[in-house]
Amino acid sequence: MKKSIVFLGFGLLISLGAVAVAHHGPEEIVIDEAVDKKSAVTFPHWVHQDAVEECTTCHHKQENLTPETADEMEVEACSSCHLDPEDEAPSMREMSIRKNPFHVGCIDCHKEQEAGPTKCADCHPSE
C-alpha cells in the first residue's frame, strides 16, 4: 500500500513537471489599459494555452509563434495593435460588445465553446 501511494505521488510530480514545461509566457496577464472605464481584467493565460491549440489563434499577427518558438521570439501584447490602432484594427478602449476586440474574440469563443465568462462582471470585478 505504501509503495502504491509513493508511486502515485511520484507520478503526479512528474505529470505536474511536464505541464509546467509545456507552458510558455506569463501565467496571468493584467489588462488595465482601459481602467478609466471599467476595472482591470486578470487574464489567465495558462488556461488558454491548454484550451487553444495554436498560439496564433490569439496572437494572430505573430507568424510562426508556437510554444516551442515563444521563448525565442518577442511576443507582442494585444495592446501593441489594439490600444490605439492606426488602422482598422478594433480598439481595446471601445466599450461596445461588438467593437472591443476582447469582447468580440473572447466572448464569442466562450459562447461557442460553452465555457468561460460572458458577462461584464465575470471579467471586470467591481471595485
JSON list of C-alpha atoms in Angstrom, two decimals:
[
{"chain": "A", "resi": 1, "resn": "MET", "atom": "CA", "xyz": [0.00, 0.00, 0.00]},
{"chain": "A", "resi": 2, "resn": "LYS", "atom": "CA", "xyz": [2.77, 2.44, 0.92]},
{"chain": "A", "resi": 3, "resn": "LYS", "atom": "CA", "xyz": [4.57, 1.66, -2.35]},
{"chain": "A", "resi": 4, "resn": "SER", "atom": "CA", "xyz": [1.39, 2.46, -4.30]},
{"chain": "A", "resi": 5, "resn": "ILE", "atom": "CA", "xyz": [0.99, 5.82, -2.59]},
{"chain": "A", "resi": 6, "resn": "VAL", "atom": "CA", "xyz": [4.65, 6.72, -3.13]},
{"chain": "A", "resi": 7, "resn": "PHE", "atom": "CA", "xyz": [4.43, 5.62, -6.77]},
{"chain": "A", "resi": 8, "resn": "LEU", "atom": "CA", "xyz": [1.24, 7.64, -7.28]},
{"chain": "A", "resi": 9, "resn": "GLY", "atom": "CA", "xyz": [2.79, 10.72, -5.65]},
{"chain": "A", "resi": 10, "resn": "PHE", "atom": "CA", "xyz": [5.92, 10.41, -7.77]},
{"chain": "A", "resi": 11, "resn": "GLY", "atom": "CA", "xyz": [3.80, 10.05, -10.92]},
{"chain": "A", "resi": 12, "resn": "LEU", "atom": "CA", "xyz": [1.84, 13.15, -10.01]},
{"chain": "A", "resi": 13, "resn": "LEU", "atom": "CA", "xyz": [5.02, 15.18, -9.55]},
{"chain": "A", "resi": 14, "resn": "ILE", "atom": "CA", "xyz": [6.32, 14.04, -12.94]},
{"chain": "A", "resi": 15, "resn": "SER", "atom": "CA", "xyz": [2.97, 14.94, -14.54]},
{"chain": "A", "resi": 16, "resn": "LEU", "atom": "CA", "xyz": [2.99, 18.40, -12.97]},
{"chain": "A", "resi": 17, "resn": "GLY", "atom": "CA", "xyz": [6.55, 18.92, -14.14]},
{"chain": "A", "resi": 18, "resn": "ALA", "atom": "CA", "xyz": [5.56, 18.03, -17.70]},
{"chain": "A", "resi": 19, "resn": "VAL", "atom": "CA", "xyz": [2.68, 20.51, -17.58]},
{"chain": "A", "resi": 20, "resn": "ALA", "atom": "CA", "xyz": [4.97, 23.24, -16.26]},
{"chain": "A", "resi": 21, "resn": "VAL", "atom": "CA", "xyz": [7.43, 22.64, -19.08]},
{"chain": "A", "resi": 22, "resn": "ALA", "atom": "CA", "xyz": [4.66, 22.88, -21.69]},
{"chain": "A", "resi": 23, "resn": "HIS", "atom": "CA", "xyz": [3.57, 26.41, -20.67]},
{"chain": "A", "resi": 24, "resn": "HIS", "atom": "CA", "xyz": [5.25, 29.48, -22.08]},
{"chain": "A", "resi": 25, "resn": "GLY", "atom": "CA", "xyz": [4.67, 33.10, -21.27]},
{"chain": "A", "resi": 26, "resn": "PRO", "atom": "CA", "xyz": [3.07, 34.51, -18.14]},
{"chain": "A", "resi": 27, "resn": "GLU", "atom": "CA", "xyz": [0.57, 32.55, -16.09]},
{"chain": "A", "resi": 28, "resn": "GLU", "atom": "CA", "xyz": [-1.66, 35.62, -15.86]},
{"chain": "A", "resi": 29, "resn": "ILE", "atom": "CA", "xyz": [-1.85, 38.95, -17.65]},
{"chain": "A", "resi": 30, "resn": "VAL", "atom": "CA", "xyz": [-3.48, 42.02, -16.13]},
{"chain": "A", "resi": 31, "resn": "ILE", "atom": "CA", "xyz": [-5.25, 44.06, -18.79]},
{"chain": "A", "resi": 32, "resn": "ASP", "atom": "CA", "xyz": [-5.59, 47.53, -17.33]},
{"chain": "A", "resi": 33, "resn": "GLU", "atom": "CA", "xyz": [-5.32, 49.90, -20.28]},
{"chain": "A", "resi": 34, "resn": "ALA", "atom": "CA", "xyz": [-8.97, 50.96, -20.02]},
{"chain": "A", "resi": 35, "resn": "VAL", "atom": "CA", "xyz": [-9.37, 51.23, -16.24]},
{"chain": "A", "resi": 36, "resn": "ASP", "atom": "CA", "xyz": [-10.86, 54.70, -16.58]},
{"chain": "A", "resi": 37, "resn": "LYS", "atom": "CA", "xyz": [-13.99, 52.97, -17.94]},
{"chain": "A", "resi": 38, "resn": "LYS", "atom": "CA", "xyz": [-14.01, 49.53, -16.28]},
{"chain": "A", "resi": 39, "resn": "SER", "atom": "CA", "xyz": [-11.91, 47.67, -13.73]},
{"chain": "A", "resi": 40, "resn": "ALA", "atom": "CA", "xyz": [-8.83, 45.76, -14.84]},
{"chain": "A", "resi": 41, "resn": "VAL", "atom": "CA", "xyz": [-9.15, 42.18, -16.10]},
{"chain": "A", "resi": 42, "resn": "THR", "atom": "CA", "xyz": [-6.91, 39.38, -14.89]},
{"chain": "A", "resi": 43, "resn": "PHE", "atom": "CA", "xyz": [-6.50, 37.11, -17.89]},
{"chain": "A", "resi": 44, "resn": "PRO", "atom": "CA", "xyz": [-5.48, 33.51, -17.09]},
{"chain": "A", "resi": 45, "resn": "HIS", "atom": "CA", "xyz": [-3.01, 32.98, -19.96]},
{"chain": "A", "resi": 46, "resn": "TRP", "atom": "CA", "xyz": [-2.06, 29.45, -18.84]},
{"chain": "A", "resi": 47, "resn": "VAL", "atom": "CA", "xyz": [-5.69, 28.26, -19.01]},
{"chain": "A", "resi": 48, "resn": "HIS", "atom": "CA", "xyz": [-5.93, 29.44, -22.60]},
{"chain": "A", "resi": 49, "resn": "GLN", "atom": "CA", "xyz": [-2.65, 27.77, -23.52]},
{"chain": "A", "resi": 50, "resn": "ASP", "atom": "CA", "xyz": [-4.24, 24.46, -22.53]},
{"chain": "A", "resi": 51, "resn": "ALA", "atom": "CA", "xyz": [-7.54, 25.19, -24.30]},
{"chain": "A", "resi": 52, "resn": "VAL", "atom": "CA", "xyz": [-6.36, 26.74, -27.58]},
{"chain": "A", "resi": 53, "resn": "GLU", "atom": "CA", "xyz": [-4.35, 24.61, -29.99]},
{"chain": "A", "resi": 54, "resn": "GLU", "atom": "CA", "xyz": [-2.50, 27.37, -31.83]},
{"chain": "A", "resi": 55, "resn": "CYS", "atom": "CA", "xyz": [-0.82, 30.44, -30.30]},
{"chain": "A", "resi": 56, "resn": "THR", "atom": "CA", "xyz": [-1.77, 32.36, -33.44]},
{"chain": "A", "resi": 57, "resn": "THR", "atom": "CA", "xyz": [-5.45, 31.96, -32.61]},
{"chain": "A", "resi": 58, "resn": "CYS", "atom": "CA", "xyz": [-4.99, 34.94, -30.28]},
{"chain": "A", "resi": 59, "resn": "HIS", "atom": "CA", "xyz": [-1.58, 36.23, -31.38]},
{"chain": "A", "resi": 60, "resn": "HIS", "atom": "CA", "xyz": [-2.87, 36.42, -34.95]},
{"chain": "A", "resi": 61, "resn": "LYS", "atom": "CA", "xyz": [-0.22, 38.84, -36.23]},
{"chain": "A", "resi": 62, "resn": "GLN", "atom": "CA", "xyz": [2.72, 36.76, -34.97]},
{"chain": "A", "resi": 63, "resn": "GLU", "atom": "CA", "xyz": [3.69, 34.32, -37.70]},
{"chain": "A", "resi": 64, "resn": "ASN", "atom": "CA", "xyz": [5.46, 31.13, -36.64]},
{"chain": "A", "resi": 65, "resn": "LEU", "atom": "CA", "xyz": [4.57, 31.61, -32.97]},
{"chain": "A", "resi": 66, "resn": "THR", "atom": "CA", "xyz": [4.39, 28.23, -31.26]},
{"chain": "A", "resi": 67, "resn": "PRO", "atom": "CA", "xyz": [5.08, 27.07, -27.71]},
{"chain": "A", "resi": 68, "resn": "GLU", "atom": "CA", "xyz": [8.50, 26.00, -28.97]},
{"chain": "A", "resi": 69, "resn": "THR", "atom": "CA", "xyz": [9.36, 29.40, -30.53]},
{"chain": "A", "resi": 70, "resn": "ALA", "atom": "CA", "xyz": [7.71, 31.60, -27.86]},
{"chain": "A", "resi": 71, "resn": "ASP", "atom": "CA", "xyz": [10.85, 31.78, -25.71]},
{"chain": "A", "resi": 72, "resn": "GLU", "atom": "CA", "xyz": [12.94, 32.87, -28.70]},
{"chain": "A", "resi": 73, "resn": "MET", "atom": "CA", "xyz": [10.53, 35.49, -30.10]},
{"chain": "A", "resi": 74, "resn": "GLU", "atom": "CA", "xyz": [9.35, 38.81, -28.78]},
{"chain": "A", "resi": 75, "resn": "VAL", "atom": "CA", "xyz": [5.68, 38.09, -28.22]},
{"chain": "A", "resi": 76, "resn": "GLU", "atom": "CA", "xyz": [3.61, 41.22, -28.72]},
{"chain": "A", "resi": 77, "resn": "ALA", "atom": "CA", "xyz": [0.91, 42.19, -26.25]},
{"chain": "A", "resi": 78, "resn": "CYS", "atom": "CA", "xyz": [-2.61, 42.68, -27.59]},
{"chain": "A", "resi": 79, "resn": "SER", "atom": "CA", "xyz": [-2.27, 46.36, -26.73]},
{"chain": "A", "resi": 80, "resn": "SER", "atom": "CA", "xyz": [0.58, 46.79, -29.23]},
{"chain": "A", "resi": 81, "resn": "CYS", "atom": "CA", "xyz": [-2.04, 46.79, -32.03]},
{"chain": "A", "resi": 82, "resn": "HIS", "atom": "CA", "xyz": [-5.37, 47.21, -30.24]},
{"chain": "A", "resi": 83, "resn": "LEU", "atom": "CA", "xyz": [-4.83, 50.04, -27.73]},
{"chain": "A", "resi": 84, "resn": "ASP", "atom": "CA", "xyz": [-4.72, 53.00, -30.12]},
{"chain": "A", "resi": 85, "resn": "PRO", "atom": "CA", "xyz": [-4.81, 51.45, -33.59]},
{"chain": "A", "resi": 86, "resn": "GLU", "atom": "CA", "xyz": [-3.69, 53.49, -36.56]},
{"chain": "A", "resi": 87, "resn": "ASP", "atom": "CA", "xyz": [-5.58, 51.28, -39.00]},
{"chain": "A", "resi": 88, "resn": "GLU", "atom": "CA", "xyz": [-8.92, 49.49, -38.98]},
{"chain": "A", "resi": 89, "resn": "ALA", "atom": "CA", "xyz": [-7.94, 47.21, -36.07]},
{"chain": "A", "resi": 90, "resn": "PRO", "atom": "CA", "xyz": [-10.55, 47.25, -33.29]},
{"chain": "A", "resi": 91, "resn": "SER", "atom": "CA", "xyz": [-9.65, 49.29, -30.22]},
{"chain": "A", "resi": 92, "resn": "MET", "atom": "CA", "xyz": [-9.42, 47.94, -26.66]},
{"chain": "A", "resi": 93, "resn": "ARG", "atom": "CA", "xyz": [-10.80, 51.26, -25.47]},
{"chain": "A", "resi": 94, "resn": "GLU", "atom": "CA", "xyz": [-14.22, 50.58, -27.04]},
{"chain": "A", "resi": 95, "resn": "MET", "atom": "CA", "xyz": [-16.88, 49.57, -24.54]},
{"chain": "A", "resi": 96, "resn": "SER", "atom": "CA", "xyz": [-19.09, 48.08, -27.25]},
{"chain": "A", "resi": 97, "resn": "ILE", "atom": "CA", "xyz": [-19.68, 44.35, -27.19]},
{"chain": "A", "resi": 98, "resn": "ARG", "atom": "CA", "xyz": [-19.24, 44.36, -30.99]},
{"chain": "A", "resi": 99, "resn": "LYS", "atom": "CA", "xyz": [-16.21, 46.69, -31.25]},
{"chain": "A", "resi": 100, "resn": "ASN", "atom": "CA", "xyz": [-13.80, 45.83, -28.43]},
{"chain": "A", "resi": 101, "resn": "PRO", "atom": "CA", "xyz": [-11.53, 43.01, -29.71]},
{"chain": "A", "resi": 102, "resn": "PHE", "atom": "CA", "xyz": [-11.65, 41.20, -26.35]},
{"chain": "A", "resi": 103, "resn": "HIS", "atom": "CA", "xyz": [-15.42, 41.42, -26.23]},
{"chain": "A", "resi": 104, "resn": "VAL", "atom": "CA", "xyz": [-15.69, 40.11, -29.79]},
{"chain": "A", "resi": 105, "resn": "GLY", "atom": "CA", "xyz": [-13.00, 37.42, -29.76]},
{"chain": "A", "resi": 106, "resn": "CYS", "atom": "CA", "xyz": [-13.16, 36.24, -26.17]},
{"chain": "A", "resi": 107, "resn": "ILE", "atom": "CA", "xyz": [-16.90, 36.30, -25.59]},
{"chain": "A", "resi": 108, "resn": "ASP", "atom": "CA", "xyz": [-17.67, 34.77, -28.99]},
{"chain": "A", "resi": 109, "resn": "CYS", "atom": "CA", "xyz": [-15.20, 31.95, -28.30]},
{"chain": "A", "resi": 110, "resn": "HIS", "atom": "CA", "xyz": [-16.55, 31.41, -24.78]},
{"chain": "A", "resi": 111, "resn": "LYS", "atom": "CA", "xyz": [-20.09, 31.17, -26.14]},
{"chain": "A", "resi": 112, "resn": "GLU", "atom": "CA", "xyz": [-19.01, 28.83, -28.93]},
{"chain": "A", "resi": 113, "resn": "GLN", "atom": "CA", "xyz": [-17.12, 26.58, -26.51]},
{"chain": "A", "resi": 114, "resn": "GLU", "atom": "CA", "xyz": [-19.82, 26.94, -23.85]},
{"chain": "A", "resi": 115, "resn": "ALA", "atom": "CA", "xyz": [-17.07, 27.70, -21.34]},
{"chain": "A", "resi": 116, "resn": "GLY", "atom": "CA", "xyz": [-15.63, 30.85, -19.83]},
{"chain": "A", "resi": 117, "resn": "PRO", "atom": "CA", "xyz": [-17.05, 34.22, -18.80]},
{"chain": "A", "resi": 118, "resn": "THR", "atom": "CA", "xyz": [-19.54, 36.06, -20.99]},
{"chain": "A", "resi": 119, "resn": "LYS", "atom": "CA", "xyz": [-20.89, 38.79, -18.68]},
{"chain": "A", "resi": 120, "resn": "CYS", "atom": "CA", "xyz": [-19.19, 42.10, -17.82]},
{"chain": "A", "resi": 121, "resn": "ALA", "atom": "CA", "xyz": [-18.75, 41.37, -14.11]},
{"chain": "A", "resi": 122, "resn": "ASP", "atom": "CA", "xyz": [-17.27, 37.94, -14.87]},
{"chain": "A", "resi": 123, "resn": "CYS", "atom": "CA", "xyz": [-14.11, 39.64, -16.17]},
{"chain": "A", "resi": 124, "resn": "HIS", "atom": "CA", "xyz": [-14.39, 43.14, -14.69]},
{"chain": "A", "resi": 125, "resn": "PRO", "atom": "CA", "xyz": [-14.83, 42.66, -10.93]},
{"chain": "A", "resi": 126, "resn": "SER", "atom": "CA", "xyz": [-16.49, 45.53, -9.13]},
{"chain": "A", "resi": 127, "resn": "GLU", "atom": "CA", "xyz": [-14.10, 47.77, -7.32]}
]
